[in-house]
Amino acid sequence: MLLEIDDVTKTYAGASRPVLRGVSLTLAAGQTLALTGESGSGKSTLLHLAGALDRFDGGEIHLSGQPLSGLDDAGRAALRRSHVALVFQQFNLIPSLSVAQNLAFHARLAGRPDRDWIARLTERLGLAELTLRYPEQLSGGQQQRVAIGRALAARPALLLADEPTGNLDETASTAVMDLMLELVRESGTALFLVTHSQAIARRLDRHLHLAGGRVV
Amino acid sequence: MRRAALLALWSHWRRHPLQLATLLAGLALATALWSAVQAINAEARASYARAAAQIGAGGLDRLEAPGGPIPLARYVALRRAGWQLSPVLEGSWRLGERRLRVAGIEPLSHPPLPAFAALAEDATALPQMIAAGGLLLAAPDLAADLATALHEMPGRPQVRASDQVPPGLVLTDIGVAARLLGRPDQIDRMLILPDQPIGLAPLSALAPDLQRLPGRAGSDTARLTDSFHLNLTAFGLLSFAVGLFIVHGTVGLAFEQRRAMIRTLRALGLPMRLLTGLMLAEVMALALLGGLVGLGLGYLVAAALLPDVAATLRGLYGAPVAGGLTLRPAWIGSGLAMALAGTLAASLHALWRAARMPILAAPGLQAWAERAARASRLQALAGLGLIAAGLGALWLIEGLIGGFALLAGLMLGAALLLPPALAALLRLGRRRARGVVAEWLWADMRAQLPGIGLALMALLLALATNIGVGTMVKSFRQTFTGWLDQRLISELYVTATDDDQGAEIARWLAPRVQAVLPIRSVDFTPGGAAAGQTVTVYGVVDDRSYRDHWPLLQTAPRAWDRVMAGEAVFINEQLARRVGIGPGDSLTLAPNWQLPIAGVYSDYGNPTGQAIVAMPSLLAHASAVPNRRFGLRLPAAEVPVLAEALRQRFDLPASALIDNAALKAQSLAIFDKTFVVTGALNLLTLGVAGFAILTSLLTLWSLRLPQIAPVWALGLTRSQLARLEIGRSLLLAALTALLALPLGLLLAWALLAVINVQAFGWQLPMALFPLDWLRLFALALLAAGLAAALPARRLYRLPPSDLLKVFANAR
Amino acid sequence: MPAKLILGLCMAILFAAPLRAQGYAGLGSTAEAGFATPEHGRPLVFPRDHGPHPEFRIEWWYLTATLAGPDGTPYGIQWTLFRSALAPGEAEGWQSPQIWMGHAAATSARSHHFAERLGRGGIGQAGVRTGPFEAWIDDWRMAGDDGLRALRLTARGGDFAYDLHLNAEGPLVLQGDRGYSVKSADGQASYYYSQPSYRVTGTLALPSGPVAVTGQGWLDREWSSQPLAADQSGWDWFSLSFETGAKLMGFRLRGTRGDFTSGTWIAADGTATALTPGALRAEPLESSDAAGPEVPVRWRLQLPERDLDIEIAALNPAAWMGTRFAYWEGPVQIEGSHRGRGYLEMTGYDD
């Protein structure tokens, strides 16, 4: 199993109630999974935990067979570099780097720069004309396409996406989502997608719903 | 409505107390250094004014006996010949451990004195001063000491405190002074009063042995010390500018962070004009608060520095300055005004932007790269323009002002050029960078430049000033030390009490030492090109010592031979530069005495003009040349024995004999004291610059998170990022320091070759002190490292959830 | 003569700040300060009393002369040496409490020149001695025999000088009661004698050139410690020589309690008769501010017991003495029942 989440609990510091109260799920390599839920249901939190971005209080998460609970900051950072890629709702990109540099950034960080693959991604994402621009000069849809390209450029085993089209209008949203799913399938990357859209959720292999801090 | 708006505006500061503290600290620091310098200047100027008023007779010609005191009977005889004169008796008076100067004047004939005018209301003052036990006038602190010390003295004089008396001086009736000094029948000089009756016999016939010395035109002290005060003011202004960088940064950030609030307030119907007015009022209130704190700090700084400044002014220019500080409306007003004006200037941009902000515009999304590039080009052009203007000013404006205009243009221009220059360096660094993190680091630093640029400018100015002033002072000191070694050729210096004793000492010494070199001089007011200058002309005897050691800068052929033959003159550098003469020109010392200039010698003793001629030549042209001081050449080992013998034989006071080493040490001590203040201000400025970096890093903090969070998410640890944060600050500081070096050296050159020439009349060779640069470099890194440590620590401790919020929250 | 002048002297001259308020009160009681007071009936002894009296607070040697040039142009000169003691007695050197002040003036109808000298006692710069007589300050001198019969008088300022010989043609005149001159109804008094009959010859040096002059001189000698009453603010003083050979010294002391007038009638043979207080009437007729404060420059004087009813007019209304203590002093012409020339002094008009 690529990702095994087992009875994970999480309470934020200063919060009175736990946001996750024993969540379990698994995700196999190459599989796509959609997680839906109300605002505040803890779906983003679960995604962050899966991506080794934050610590959990109880239970265990295995990523590529490696338990996350025992990892220190550096270990989790290494895991993020090499195994996961992330696409968020916004502010994915590094403002000081150009589109081309952003695209290559994660791959180079992971030590897997692949020029041809990046070039193909750039082509497929329709970014060829924009490589010298800076994030601030792009539209929202363009920015998210760069974010997806950067995520996939590193050939991660798992792509974590948190409402990647949440900030986009419907047309742009469909186009970006289509591209992402297409590329995920082509590259055999597993996808863990958090969304509030049932329509999008239905297009993925599996669909789970989070409510009251549990998977239902 | 107004109240609600004010509350909303104020809530920002409540939520950002650090920002508020930073703003106030920046303002306070800027005001503090500025008002400290102003306070010092005001105090010094007040002291000069007092001294000038007291010694107001300085403008009058005077009669002196070259060899020493004048018998009182001579005064009476000249009065009875009709000459209107006023006698003065002066001397040093020991009061316990203290040595005081006692000035005895004759109140009936002396030109009006402010200190005496204050006594006119008191019917008992004059009888007390003249007829009873005497009345001493002194500055308040000294007056208190005097009253205590004199308590035991029988028939003791009364003491009155007077603000009008210069520090360290006891002013009294000549009769009282004569008693205190134990010189009942002597006076030291006579002032020649302006109104004389008709038909007088000339003084040259009545008193051929007395020397008539010209009064000093204008206030010499003020003229000489102007340069010193201009220097201090320039320093104060620099510190102020550095402090304003902090204010500008913080105010800008506060407005940036309040954009949403401003937009909301306007959407709720608050007129923009009212809002702008409120924000302006808010800024001014903060300025007032910061300014007041700054005044307090400034007072402390000034009080701490003033004793050294006073010592400097006394040592360098003989200008009497009190060591105590009084609150003066002038510098309090100027300090507050500067705080308000500076804050206004620093906030205007932010206010203007806030006022022009449309209600509904979305934040961000502007092409910062393009904008930055355009701004950067403009800034570079402005910087070059300022430097050109500075150079133009030097060419167009005469004197010290032109020199300082050059400095200002140079410094400000260079500061404006700093961000473009750093951007270029960072581009270069990025091209050279290997590894994705390094690339990001360079790119990120470039992106950070607009935010931290001002702080770096402040650092550049502080560092360049440190290098420049440090190089100037050390070069000066090196030259000065070398010059002292050369110039102080005699092993022992002796001063006789009068001419007769001088002659006796010279006779006695002749067989006992290798050479007796008389030090005799007379003031001349030359004609021709040098008209208007007072030149102290020294006569020298022909001795190898002079030919071997005298520090000549320029010489004509056979210079010494011609001077010794009475056919030529040497002049000091000050005179040469001021008048624009040198070897090949000639100097008209008196109507019947014109000599070609055979050389120019360096002279760092004081800023006045000097010349050297052969002794017989001087004696032939001056009627009364004192002969009381001698330099003695003898083996160094014999100095103590001879000194003791001289003391015994002639009953000389300890101060009448000084050996070479002691004189050198004394001179160097005065020199070092002179630049204590400069050093202190230097360090303070650097501290302010370090603080500016800290504040800009802190204020940039909230803007940094969106830059850092993606990188963290992609797999860098917080500790790595924290280290990079410090590294970035260090690198920027290092690059700035590297750029500051050439600017500092340029500044040093300008100080040595332009400012010094204007201020003192001498040009100094520039020496380089790389070790100092290293030390300063380390200091700059330390400041930058310390400044970055706080934000870095905050980053290191930041919970991941805070970083993750970046990806969810709209700005 | 100018008594109040002397009262202000010790402060005003030193600090160049006039002391208005000081007046009498500032000086306090004469006895307390240790100064001597004039005693009625004490005979004057000469030449001793020509010399200084340091135990008294104030004293002066005051000479005025009405002169004429070869063409009859009228001139006047003043030569005054004042002594003021900060404390009674004398000491050597700078410790002397005596302060000396000289005033000299030369006046014509069109010009008025004056000069002032100050000096400390004890060092020799200024003083008076007898055996033979000499009064001096700086290079100004009045010197001659101990009988004051023949004197030489010199002074010079920035734009004038004079060198005059004085020969007495009559005896000394003791004013008041044998030299005891009462100055107020309260009994303030001074010692006062005069030599009103000098024949004067010599040279006057003016900016226009030297002038040989001849004329008549009048010397006043007076010393005291407290010559005015508290309410007295100034005085008008006349020394008049008539063509008949008779002379009149008269004064009016202006006080808030009314004026006090007195004087002495000196017959042509030198016989002096003291006037009873109030016998002399002096009435200002016309004022002028030609040289500063407004002062009366034309007067009507009446002395019924001598059938005297005259008008006197200033030769030069601008004869203002702009010295540290300022007053008006200048020659006058006399018309009316008697004709002649004299000198007028007026103080207390510059308040």
PDB file of N, CA, C and O in Angstrom, chain B residues 202-237:
ATOM      1  N   PRO B 202      52.933 109.638  19.680  1.00  0.00           N
ATOM      2  CA  PRO B 202      52.770 108.243  19.261  1.00  0.00           C
ATOM      3  C   PRO B 202      53.320 107.279  20.311  1.00  0.00           C
ATOM      4  O   PRO B 202      54.277 107.574  21.007  1.00  0.00           O
ATOM      5  N   LEU B 203      52.674 106.114  20.386  1.00  0.00           N
ATOM      6  CA  LEU B 203      53.109 105.103  21.349  1.00  0.00           C
ATOM      7  C   LEU B 203      54.530 104.636  21.067  1.00  0.00           C
ATOM      8  O   LEU B 203      55.288 104.308  21.974  1.00  0.00           O
ATOM      9  N   SER B 204      54.868 104.600  19.783  1.00  0.00           N
ATOM     10  CA  SER B 204      56.212 104.124  19.443  1.00  0.00           C
ATOM     11  C   SER B 204      57.273 105.026  20.053  1.00  0.00           C
ATOM     12  O   SER B 204      58.398 104.615  20.305  1.00  0.00           O
ATOM     13  N   ALA B 205      56.912 106.320  20.284  1.00  0.00           N
ATOM     14  CA  ALA B 205      57.857 107.219  20.925  1.00  0.00           C
ATOM     15  C   ALA B 205      57.760 107.117  22.455  1.00  0.00           C
ATOM     16  O   ALA B 205      58.758 107.129  23.155  1.00  0.00           O
ATOM     17  N   LEU B 206      56.530 106.982  22.951  1.00  0.00           N
ATOM     18  CA  LEU B 206      56.329 106.944  24.400  1.00  0.00           C
ATOM     19  C   LEU B 206      56.780 105.608  24.999  1.00  0.00           C
ATOM     20  O   LEU B 206      57.251 105.554  26.138  1.00  0.00           O
ATOM     21  N   ALA B 207      56.570 104.530  24.240  1.00  0.00           N
ATOM     22  CA  ALA B 207      56.879 103.202  24.787  1.00  0.00           C
ATOM     23  C   ALA B 207      57.430 102.304  23.694  1.00  0.00           C
ATOM     24  O   ALA B 207      56.772 101.376  23.246  1.00  0.00           O
ATOM     25  N   PRO B 208      58.643 102.611  23.247  1.00  0.00           N
ATOM     26  CA  PRO B 208      59.198 101.826  22.126  1.00  0.00           C
ATOM     27  C   PRO B 208      59.407 100.357  22.491  1.00  0.00           C
ATOM     28  O   PRO B 208      59.422  99.505  21.617  1.00  0.00           O
ATOM     29  N   ASP B 209      59.521 100.070  23.768  1.00  0.00           N
ATOM     30  CA  ASP B 209      59.789  98.687  24.170  1.00  0.00           C
ATOM     31  C   ASP B 209      58.520  97.849  24.222  1.00  0.00           C
ATOM     32  O   ASP B 209      58.579  96.637  24.332  1.00  0.00           O
ATOM     33  N   LEU B 210      57.377  98.491  24.166  1.00  0.00           N
ATOM     34  CA  LEU B 210      56.127  97.728  24.192  1.00  0.00           C
ATOM     35  C   LEU B 210      55.685  97.419  22.765  1.00  0.00           C
ATOM     36  O   LEU B 210      55.916  98.204  21.848  1.00  0.00           O
ATOM     37  N   GLN B 211      55.050  96.256  22.657  1.00  0.00           N
ATOM     38  CA  GLN B 211      54.672  95.786  21.350  1.00  0.00           C
ATOM     39  C   GLN B 211      53.182  96.032  21.153  1.00  0.00           C
ATOM     40  O   GLN B 211      52.370  95.646  21.989  1.00  0.00           O
ATOM     41  N   ARG B 212      52.838  96.667  20.043  1.00  0.00           N
ATOM     42  CA  ARG B 212      51.416  96.883  19.765  1.00  0.00           C
ATOM     43  C   ARG B 212      50.919  95.732  18.912  1.00  0.00           C
ATOM     44  O   ARG B 212      51.400  95.517  17.804  1.00  0.00           O
ATOM     45  N   LEU B 213      49.951  94.973  19.438  1.00  0.00           N
ATOM     46  CA  LEU B 213      49.443  93.806  18.720  1.00  0.00           C
ATOM     47  C   LEU B 213      48.046  94.113  18.198  1.00  0.00           C
ATOM     48  O   LEU B 213      47.249  94.721  18.894  1.00  0.00           O
ATOM     49  N   PRO B 214      47.795  93.687  17.000  1.00  0.00           N
ATOM     50  CA  PRO B 214      46.486  93.997  16.412  1.00  0.00           C
ATOM     51  C   PRO B 214      45.382  93.186  17.082  1.00  0.00           C
ATOM     52  O   PRO B 214      45.586  92.049  17.483  1.00  0.00           O
ATOM     53  N   GLY B 215      44.237  93.798  17.199  1.00  0.00           N
ATOM     54  CA  GLY B 215      43.079  93.072  17.706  1.00  0.00           C
ATOM     55  C   GLY B 215      42.597  92.099  16.657  1.00  0.00           C
ATOM     56  O   GLY B 215      42.841  92.280  15.458  1.00  0.00           O
ATOM     57  N   ARG B 216      41.964  91.068  17.118  1.00  0.00           N
ATOM     58  CA  ARG B 216      41.455  90.081  16.166  1.00  0.00           C
ATOM     59  C   ARG B 216      40.151  90.570  15.574  1.00  0.00           C
ATOM     60  O   ARG B 216      39.259  90.992  16.291  1.00  0.00           O
ATOM     61  N   ALA B 217      40.069  90.523  14.276  1.00  0.00           N
ATOM     62  CA  ALA B 217      38.841  90.955  13.618  1.00  0.00           C
ATOM     63  C   ALA B 217      37.833  89.827  13.675  1.00  0.00           C
ATOM     64  O   ALA B 217      38.160  88.690  13.405  1.00  0.00           O
ATOM     65  N   GLY B 218      36.620  90.148  14.033  1.00  0.00           N
ATOM     66  CA  GLY B 218      35.566  89.138  14.067  1.00  0.00           C
ATOM     67  C   GLY B 218      35.842  88.123  15.156  1.00  0.00           C
ATOM     68  O   GLY B 218      36.769  88.254  15.929  1.00  0.00           O
ATOM     69  N   SER B 219      35.028  87.117  15.194  1.00  0.00           N
ATOM     70  CA  SER B 219      35.220  86.098  16.212  1.00  0.00           C
ATOM     71  C   SER B 219      36.026  84.944  15.629  1.00  0.00           C
ATOM     72  O   SER B 219      35.525  84.157  14.855  1.00  0.00           O
ATOM     73  N   ASP B 220      37.281  84.918  16.017  1.00  0.00           N
ATOM     74  CA  ASP B 220      38.162  83.856  15.528  1.00  0.00           C
ATOM     75  C   ASP B 220      37.638  82.491  15.913  1.00  0.00           C
ATOM     76  O   ASP B 220      37.616  81.572  15.115  1.00  0.00           O
ATOM     77  N   THR B 221      37.204  82.424  17.176  1.00  0.00           N
ATOM     78  CA  THR B 221      36.751  81.134  17.673  1.00  0.00           C
ATOM     79  C   THR B 221      35.626  80.603  16.802  1.00  0.00           C
ATOM     80  O   THR B 221      35.647  79.462  16.364  1.00  0.00           O
ATOM     81  N   ALA B 222      34.665  81.468  16.538  1.00  0.00           N
ATOM     82  CA  ALA B 222      33.518  81.031  15.758  1.00  0.00           C
ATOM     83  C   ALA B 222      33.954  80.550  14.386  1.00  0.00           C
ATOM     84  O   ALA B 222      33.525  79.520  13.888  1.00  0.00           O
ATOM     85  N   ARG B 223      34.879  81.311  13.773  1.00  0.00           N
ATOM     86  CA  ARG B 223      35.311  80.955  12.430  1.00  0.00           C
ATOM     87  C   ARG B 223      36.040  79.613  12.449  1.00  0.00           C
ATOM     88  O   ARG B 223      35.781  78.735  11.638  1.00  0.00           O
ATOM     89  N   LEU B 224      36.943  79.490  13.412  1.00  0.00           N
ATOM     90  CA  LEU B 224      37.752  78.270  13.456  1.00  0.00           C
ATOM     91  C   LEU B 224      36.903  77.049  13.773  1.00  0.00           C
ATOM     92  O   LEU B 224      37.117  75.976  13.227  1.00  0.00           O
ATOM     93  N   THR B 225      35.952  77.227  14.678  1.00  0.00           N
ATOM     94  CA  THR B 225      35.205  76.061  15.126  1.00  0.00           C
ATOM     95  C   THR B 225      34.016  75.770  14.226  1.00  0.00           C
ATOM     96  O   THR B 225      33.402  74.729  14.364  1.00  0.00           O
ATOM     97  N   ASP B 226      33.695  76.686  13.321  1.00  0.00           N
ATOM     98  CA  ASP B 226      32.590  76.451  12.402  1.00  0.00           C
ATOM     99  C   ASP B 226      32.715  75.101  11.726  1.00  0.00           C
ATOM    100  O   ASP B 226      31.760  74.343  11.625  1.00  0.00           O
ATOM    101  N   SER B 227      33.923  74.804  11.275  1.00  0.00           N
ATOM    102  CA  SER B 227      34.137  73.557  10.552  1.00  0.00           C
ATOM    103  C   SER B 227      33.834  72.372  11.454  1.00  0.00           C
ATOM    104  O   SER B 227      33.195  71.402  11.044  1.00  0.00           O
ATOM    105  N   PHE B 228      34.263  72.484  12.687  1.00  0.00           N
ATOM    106  CA  PHE B 228      34.027  71.384  13.632  1.00  0.00           C
ATOM    107  C   PHE B 228      32.527  71.165  13.822  1.00  0.00           C
ATOM    108  O   PHE B 228      32.040  70.038  13.790  1.00  0.00           O
ATOM    109  N   HIS B 229      31.794  72.261  13.953  1.00  0.00           N
ATOM    110  CA  HIS B 229      30.360  72.127  14.192  1.00  0.00           C
ATOM    111  C   HIS B 229      29.633  71.649  12.952  1.00  0.00           C
ATOM    112  O   HIS B 229      28.682  70.887  13.024  1.00  0.00           O
ATOM    113  N   LEU B 230      30.112  72.095  11.806  1.00  0.00           N
ATOM    114  CA  LEU B 230      29.518  71.642  10.552  1.00  0.00           C
ATOM    115  C   LEU B 230      29.696  70.131  10.448  1.00  0.00           C
ATOM    116  O   LEU B 230      28.791  69.390  10.065  1.00  0.00           O
ATOM    117  N   ASN B 231      30.880  69.677  10.843  1.00  0.00           N
ATOM    118  CA  ASN B 231      31.172  68.247  10.875  1.00  0.00           C
ATOM    119  C   ASN B 231      30.163  67.504  11.731  1.00  0.00           C
ATOM    120  O   ASN B 231      29.581  66.500  11.312  1.00  0.00           O
ATOM    121  N   LEU B 232      29.985  68.012  12.942  1.00  0.00           N
ATOM    122  CA  LEU B 232      29.055  67.365  13.874  1.00  0.00           C
ATOM    123  C   LEU B 232      27.648  67.364  13.299  1.00  0.00           C
ATOM    124  O   LEU B 232      26.933  66.371  13.365  1.00  0.00           O
ATOM    125  N   THR B 233      27.250  68.493  12.729  1.00  0.00           N
ATOM    126  CA  THR B 233      25.910  68.596  12.176  1.00  0.00           C
ATOM    127  C   THR B 233      25.724  67.583  11.060  1.00  0.00           C
ATOM    128  O   THR B 233      24.683  66.928  10.971  1.00  0.00           O
ATOM    129  N   ALA B 234      26.733  67.461  10.212  1.00  0.00           N
ATOM    130  CA  ALA B 234      26.650  66.488   9.130  1.00  0.00           C
ATOM    131  C   ALA B 234      26.439  65.093   9.708  1.00  0.00           C
ATOM    132  O   ALA B 234      25.628  64.302   9.217  1.00  0.00           O
ATOM    133  N   PHE B 235      27.162  64.811  10.772  1.00  0.00           N
ATOM    134  CA  PHE B 235      27.028  63.510  11.424  1.00  0.00           C
ATOM    135  C   PHE B 235      25.623  63.329  11.970  1.00  0.00           C
ATOM    136  O   PHE B 235      24.997  62.271  11.811  1.00  0.00           O
ATOM    137  N   GLY B 236      25.111  64.382  12.617  1.00  0.00           N
ATOM    138  CA  GLY B 236      23.769  64.314  13.185  1.00  0.00           C
ATOM    139  C   GLY B 236      22.733  64.070  12.109  1.00  0.00           C
ATOM    140  O   GLY B 236      21.822  63.255  12.273  1.00  0.00           O
ATOM    141  N   LEU B 237      22.906  64.747  10.994  1.00  0.00           N
ATOM    142  CA  LEU B 237      21.966  64.612   9.891  1.00  0.00           C
ATOM    143  C   LEU B 237      22.005  63.185   9.348  1.00  0.00           C
ATOM    144  O   LEU B 237      20.974  62.595   9.028  1.00  0.00           O
TER     145      LEU B 237
END
